[in-house]
CSV table of C-alpha atoms in Angstrom, one decimal:
chain,number,residue,atom,x,y,z
A,24,MET,CA,-35.6,-23.0,-25.8
A,25,GLU,CA,-33.2,-20.6,-27.5
A,26,ASP,CA,-30.7,-20.9,-24.6
A,27,GLU,CA,-30.8,-24.7,-24.8
A,28,ARG,CA,-29.6,-24.6,-28.4
A,29,ARG,CA,-26.5,-22.5,-27.5
A,30,THR,CA,-23.2,-24.0,-26.3
A,31,ARG,CA,-22.5,-23.1,-22.7
A,32,VAL,CA,-19.0,-21.6,-22.2
A,33,VAL,CA,-16.8,-20.9,-19.2
A,34,LEU,CA,-14.1,-18.2,-19.7
A,35,LEU,CA,-10.8,-18.9,-17.9
A,36,ALA,CA,-7.9,-16.4,-17.7
A,37,CYS,CA,-4.6,-17.5,-16.3
A,38,GLY,CA,-1.9,-15.0,-15.5
A,39,SER,CA,0.1,-13.0,-12.9
A,40,PHE,CA,-2.6,-10.4,-12.3
A,41,ASN,CA,0.1,-8.3,-10.7
A,42,PRO,CA,-2.1,-6.6,-9.8
A,43,VAL,CA,-5.5,-7.1,-11.5
A,44,THR,CA,-6.5,-4.2,-13.7
A,45,ASN,CA,-9.6,-2.7,-15.3
A,46,MET,CA,-8.5,-4.1,-18.6
A,47,HIS,CA,-8.3,-7.7,-17.2
A,48,LEU,CA,-12.0,-7.4,-16.3
A,49,ARG,CA,-12.9,-5.8,-19.6
A,50,MET,CA,-11.3,-8.6,-21.4
A,51,PHE,CA,-13.9,-11.0,-19.9
A,52,GLU,CA,-16.7,-8.6,-20.9
A,53,LEU,CA,-15.5,-8.3,-24.5
A,54,ALA,CA,-15.0,-12.0,-25.0
A,55,ARG,CA,-18.4,-12.7,-23.6
A,56,ASP,CA,-20.1,-10.1,-25.8
A,57,HIS,CA,-18.3,-11.4,-28.9
A,58,LEU,CA,-19.3,-15.1,-28.2
A,59,GLU,CA,-22.9,-14.3,-27.3
A,60,ASP,CA,-23.4,-12.0,-30.3
A,61,THR,CA,-22.8,-15.0,-32.6
A,62,GLY,CA,-26.0,-16.5,-31.2
A,63,ARG,CA,-24.2,-19.8,-30.8
A,64,TYR,CA,-22.8,-19.6,-27.3
A,65,LYS,CA,-24.0,-18.7,-23.8
A,66,VAL,CA,-21.2,-17.6,-21.4
A,67,VAL,CA,-22.1,-18.9,-17.9
A,68,LYS,CA,-19.0,-18.0,-15.9
A,69,GLY,CA,-15.7,-16.2,-15.9
A,70,ILE,CA,-12.8,-17.5,-13.8
A,71,ILE,CA,-9.6,-15.6,-12.9
A,72,SER,CA,-6.7,-18.0,-12.0
A,73,THR,CA,-3.7,-16.3,-10.5
A,74,VAL,CA,-0.2,-17.9,-10.9
A,75,GLY,CA,1.5,-19.1,-7.8
A,76,ASP,CA,4.7,-17.8,-6.1
A,77,GLY,CA,6.5,-20.7,-7.8
A,78,TYR,CA,6.4,-18.7,-11.1
A,79,LYS,CA,9.2,-16.6,-9.6
A,80,LYS,CA,8.7,-13.6,-11.9
A,81,LYS,CA,10.7,-10.6,-10.9
A,82,GLY,CA,8.5,-8.1,-9.0
A,83,LEU,CA,5.7,-10.6,-8.5
A,84,ILE,CA,3.6,-9.7,-5.4
A,85,GLU,CA,2.8,-12.6,-3.1
A,86,ALA,CA,0.0,-14.8,-4.5
A,87,PHE,CA,-2.1,-14.3,-1.3
A,88,HIS,CA,-2.3,-10.5,-2.0
A,89,ARG,CA,-2.9,-10.9,-5.7
A,90,VAL,CA,-5.8,-13.3,-5.1
A,91,LYS,CA,-7.2,-10.9,-2.5
A,92,MET,CA,-7.0,-7.9,-4.8
A,93,ALA,CA,-8.7,-9.9,-7.6
A,94,ARG,CA,-11.5,-10.8,-5.3
A,95,LEU,CA,-12.0,-7.2,-4.2
A,96,ALA,CA,-12.1,-6.2,-7.9
A,97,THR,CA,-14.7,-8.8,-8.8
A,98,ASP,CA,-16.7,-8.4,-5.6
A,99,ASN,CA,-19.7,-6.8,-7.4
A,100,SER,CA,-19.5,-9.0,-10.5
A,101,GLU,CA,-22.5,-11.3,-11.1
A,102,TRP,CA,-20.5,-13.9,-13.1
A,103,ILE,CA,-16.7,-13.4,-12.8
A,104,THR,CA,-15.1,-15.3,-9.9
A,105,VAL,CA,-11.5,-15.8,-8.6
A,106,ASP,CA,-10.2,-19.3,-8.1
A,107,ALA,CA,-7.1,-19.8,-5.8
A,108,TRP,CA,-6.2,-23.3,-6.7
A,109,GLU,CA,-3.4,-22.4,-9.1
A,110,SER,CA,-2.0,-19.8,-6.6
A,111,LEU,CA,-1.8,-22.4,-3.9
A,112,GLN,CA,0.4,-24.8,-5.8
A,113,PRO,CA,4.0,-24.9,-4.5
A,114,GLU,CA,5.5,-25.1,-8.1
A,115,TRP,CA,4.6,-23.3,-11.3
A,116,VAL,CA,1.7,-25.1,-13.1
A,117,GLU,CA,1.4,-25.3,-16.9
A,118,THR,CA,-1.7,-23.6,-18.3
A,119,ALA,CA,-2.9,-26.9,-19.8
A,120,LYS,CA,-2.9,-28.5,-16.3
A,121,VAL,CA,-4.9,-25.6,-14.9
A,122,ILE,CA,-7.4,-26.0,-17.7
A,123,ARG,CA,-7.7,-29.7,-17.0
A,124,HIS,CA,-8.2,-29.0,-13.3
A,125,HIS,CA,-11.1,-26.6,-13.9
A,126,CYS,CA,-12.6,-28.8,-16.6
A,127,SER,CA,-12.7,-31.6,-14.0
A,128,GLN,CA,-14.1,-29.3,-11.4
A,129,LEU,CA,-16.8,-27.9,-13.6
A,130,THR,CA,-17.8,-31.4,-14.8
A,131,ALA,CA,-18.2,-32.5,-11.1
A,132,ASP,CA,-20.3,-29.4,-10.4
A,133,SER,CA,-22.4,-29.5,-13.6
A,134,GLU,CA,-25.5,-30.7,-11.8
A,135,GLN,CA,-25.4,-27.8,-9.4
A,136,ASP,CA,-26.6,-24.3,-10.3
A,137,GLY,CA,-23.2,-22.7,-10.1
A,138,ASP,CA,-23.0,-22.1,-13.9
A,139,ASN,CA,-26.6,-21.0,-14.4
A,140,VAL,CA,-25.8,-17.3,-14.2
A,141,ASP,CA,-27.5,-15.5,-17.1
A,142,THR,CA,-25.0,-13.0,-18.4
A,143,VAL,CA,-27.0,-11.8,-21.4
A,144,LYS,CA,-28.9,-9.1,-19.5
A,145,TYR,CA,-25.6,-7.4,-18.6
A,146,ALA,CA,-24.2,-7.2,-22.1
A,147,LYS,CA,-26.3,-4.2,-23.2
A,148,LYS,CA,-25.4,-2.3,-20.1
A,149,ARG,CA,-21.7,-3.0,-20.6
A,150,ARG,CA,-21.8,-1.7,-24.2
A,151,ILE,CA,-23.4,1.5,-23.0
A,152,GLU,CA,-20.7,2.0,-20.4
A,153,GLU,CA,-17.9,0.9,-22.8
A,154,ASN,CA,-16.8,4.4,-23.8
A,155,TYR,CA,-16.6,5.5,-20.1
A,156,VAL,CA,-14.5,2.5,-19.2
A,157,GLU,CA,-12.3,3.1,-22.2
A,158,SER,CA,-11.5,6.6,-21.0
A,159,ALA,CA,-11.2,5.6,-17.4
A,160,SER,CA,-8.5,3.0,-18.3
A,161,HIS,CA,-6.2,5.7,-19.7
A,162,HIS,CA,-4.7,7.5,-16.8
A,163,ASN,CA,-4.6,10.9,-18.5
A,164,ASN,CA,-8.3,11.0,-19.2
A,165,GLY,CA,-11.2,10.5,-16.9
A,166,ASP,CA,-11.2,9.7,-13.2
A,167,ILE,CA,-9.9,6.7,-11.3
A,168,ASN,CA,-11.1,3.6,-13.0
A,169,PRO,CA,-14.0,1.6,-11.4
A,170,CYS,CA,-11.8,-1.4,-10.7
A,171,LEU,CA,-9.2,0.7,-8.8
A,172,ARG,CA,-11.9,2.5,-6.9
A,173,GLN,CA,-13.4,-0.7,-5.6
A,174,ILE,CA,-10.0,-1.9,-4.4
A,175,ALA,CA,-9.2,1.4,-2.8
A,176,LEU,CA,-12.5,1.5,-0.8
A,177,LYS,CA,-11.6,-1.8,0.9
A,178,LEU,CA,-7.9,-1.5,1.5
A,179,LYS,CA,-6.4,-1.0,4.9
A,180,GLN,CA,-3.8,1.8,4.7
A,181,LYS,CA,-1.0,2.9,6.9
A,182,LYS,CA,0.6,6.3,7.0
A,183,VAL,CA,4.1,7.1,8.1
A,184,ILE,CA,4.9,10.7,8.7
A,185,ASP,CA,8.4,12.1,9.1
A,186,GLN,CA,8.6,15.7,10.2
A,187,GLN,CA,11.7,17.9,10.5
A,188,GLY,CA,10.6,21.4,11.2
A,189,ASP,CA,8.5,22.6,8.2
A,190,GLN,CA,9.6,19.7,6.0
A,191,TYR,CA,7.4,16.6,5.8
A,192,ILE,CA,7.6,13.2,4.2
A,193,ILE,CA,4.3,11.4,4.2
A,194,LYS,CA,4.2,7.8,3.1
A,195,THR,CA,0.8,6.1,2.5
A,196,CYS,CA,1.3,2.3,2.4
A,197,SER,CA,-1.0,-0.6,1.5
A,198,ILE,CA,-0.6,-4.1,0.0
A,199,PHE,CA,-1.8,-2.7,-3.3
A,200,ARG,CA,0.2,0.5,-3.8
A,201,ASN,CA,2.5,2.9,-1.9
A,202,TYR,CA,2.6,6.7,-2.4
A,203,THR,CA,5.2,9.1,-1.0
A,204,LEU,CA,4.6,12.9,-0.7
A,205,SER,CA,7.5,15.2,0.3
A,206,PHE,CA,7.0,18.9,0.8
A,207,THR,CA,7.9,22.0,2.8
A,208,VAL,CA,5.1,24.0,4.3
A,209,CYS,CA,4.4,27.3,2.5
A,210,GLN,CA,6.5,26.3,-0.6
A,211,GLU,CA,4.6,25.4,-3.8
A,212,PHE,CA,5.9,22.5,-5.7
A,213,GLU,CA,5.2,20.3,-8.7
A,214,GLU,CA,3.5,17.0,-7.8
A,215,PHE,CA,2.8,14.0,-10.0
A,216,THR,CA,0.2,11.8,-8.5
A,217,LYS,CA,1.7,8.6,-9.9
A,218,GLY,CA,-0.4,5.5,-9.2
A,219,LEU,CA,-3.4,7.6,-8.0
A,220,ASP,CA,-5.0,9.5,-10.9
A,221,ASN,CA,-1.6,10.2,-12.6
A,222,ARG,CA,-1.9,14.0,-13.0
A,223,HIS,CA,0.7,16.8,-12.9
A,224,ILE,CA,-0.4,19.4,-10.5
A,225,LYS,CA,0.9,22.3,-8.4
A,226,THR,CA,0.7,21.7,-4.7
A,227,LEU,CA,0.9,24.1,-1.8
A,228,VAL,CA,0.6,23.0,1.9
A,229,THR,CA,0.0,25.6,4.6
A,230,TRP,CA,-1.0,25.7,8.3
A,231,GLU,CA,-4.5,26.9,9.3
A,232,GLY,CA,-4.6,26.7,13.0
A,233,ASN,CA,-3.8,23.1,13.9
A,234,LYS,CA,-4.6,21.7,10.5
A,235,LEU,CA,-2.3,21.1,7.5
A,236,VAL,CA,-4.3,22.3,4.4
A,237,CYS,CA,-3.2,21.3,0.9
A,238,GLN,CA,-4.4,23.1,-2.2
A,239,GLN,CA,-3.7,21.4,-5.6
A,240,THR,CA,-4.0,23.3,-8.9
A,241,GLY,CA,-4.5,21.5,-12.2
A,242,GLU,CA,-7.2,20.0,-14.3
A,243,LYS,CA,-9.5,19.4,-11.4
A,244,LYS,CA,-11.0,22.3,-9.5
A,245,ASN,CA,-11.2,22.8,-5.7
A,246,ARG,CA,-8.8,19.9,-5.1
A,247,GLY,CA,-6.7,19.1,-2.1
A,248,TRP,CA,-6.8,17.7,1.4
A,249,ILE,CA,-6.8,18.7,5.1
A,250,GLN,CA,-5.3,16.6,7.9
A,251,TRP,CA,-5.1,17.2,11.7
A,252,LEU,CA,-4.6,15.3,14.9
A,253,GLU,CA,-7.1,14.6,17.6
A,254,GLU,CA,-5.7,12.7,20.6
A,255,ASP,CA,-4.3,9.5,19.1
A,256,LYS,CA,-6.1,9.8,15.7
A,257,LEU,CA,-5.1,11.4,12.4
A,258,HIS,CA,-8.0,12.8,10.5
A,259,LEU,CA,-7.7,13.2,6.7
A,260,GLU,CA,-10.3,14.8,4.4
A,261,ILE,CA,-9.6,14.6,0.7
A,262,PHE,CA,-11.7,16.8,-1.6
A,263,CYS,CA,-12.1,17.4,-5.3
A,264,GLU,CA,-14.8,19.2,-7.2
A,265,GLY,CA,-17.4,19.0,-4.4
A,266,GLN,CA,-16.6,15.3,-3.5
A,267,ILE,CA,-15.1,14.5,-0.1
A,268,CYS,CA,-13.4,11.4,1.1
A,269,LYS,CA,-12.9,11.1,4.9
A,270,GLN,CA,-10.3,8.8,6.5
A,271,VAL,CA,-9.2,8.3,10.1
A,272,PHE,CA,-5.9,6.7,11.1
A,273,LYS,CA,-5.2,5.4,14.6
A,274,LYS,CA,-1.7,5.9,16.0
A,275,SER,CA,0.2,2.6,16.4
A,276,CYS,CA,2.7,2.0,19.1
A,277,SER,CA,6.1,0.8,17.8
A,278,GLY,CA,8.3,-1.4,19.9
């Protein structure tokens, strides 16, 4: 009976989401908690609406990729969804028109169970985790934020390796982010892991048999990576403080 007395609310966020970030998702959580703490409202859904390519903002990633990244970021959410309608429009759409579209859509779906998600039970858990998320969202404190971690786990990456003697340039590319590492074997250098966990470290890469072994010295202990070739596959193991991430890349044939 208590829920029936509260006004049901759908949260809608329009924007570039270029790309979606942890703070975008936290914005939904904070808005929901504030509204529900008043005792007057029940938030039943959150909708992310990404602007289309017609917005023509400088540096804007293609809408298809921004929508895909947003869906990866919200994959584990019980109540936040991504709607592609705005992103599919050939021209830029005013926010008021986007709101009218969703209002019409929600009205048509009101008799279905799509907005019956109970978000109240997640509020307490979110408040407990709030301090962790706060630190994770600042790149100089904490580890990679949860949102970025979810995206990274599902991305398909490509590595381009340029070798000239003991000098290497390794480019790791994806639709989300690119990272370039340039080094000379057996020469320590200063590395800034920009876009990864944004740390300043000292890096040394050496040969151990047929494997390139990297040791990184900084805030995190026992950090680095190992990579080697087996037939047409490149194996990569990234380690940090007892945690290991294993990746395998298959050689592609260029025309």
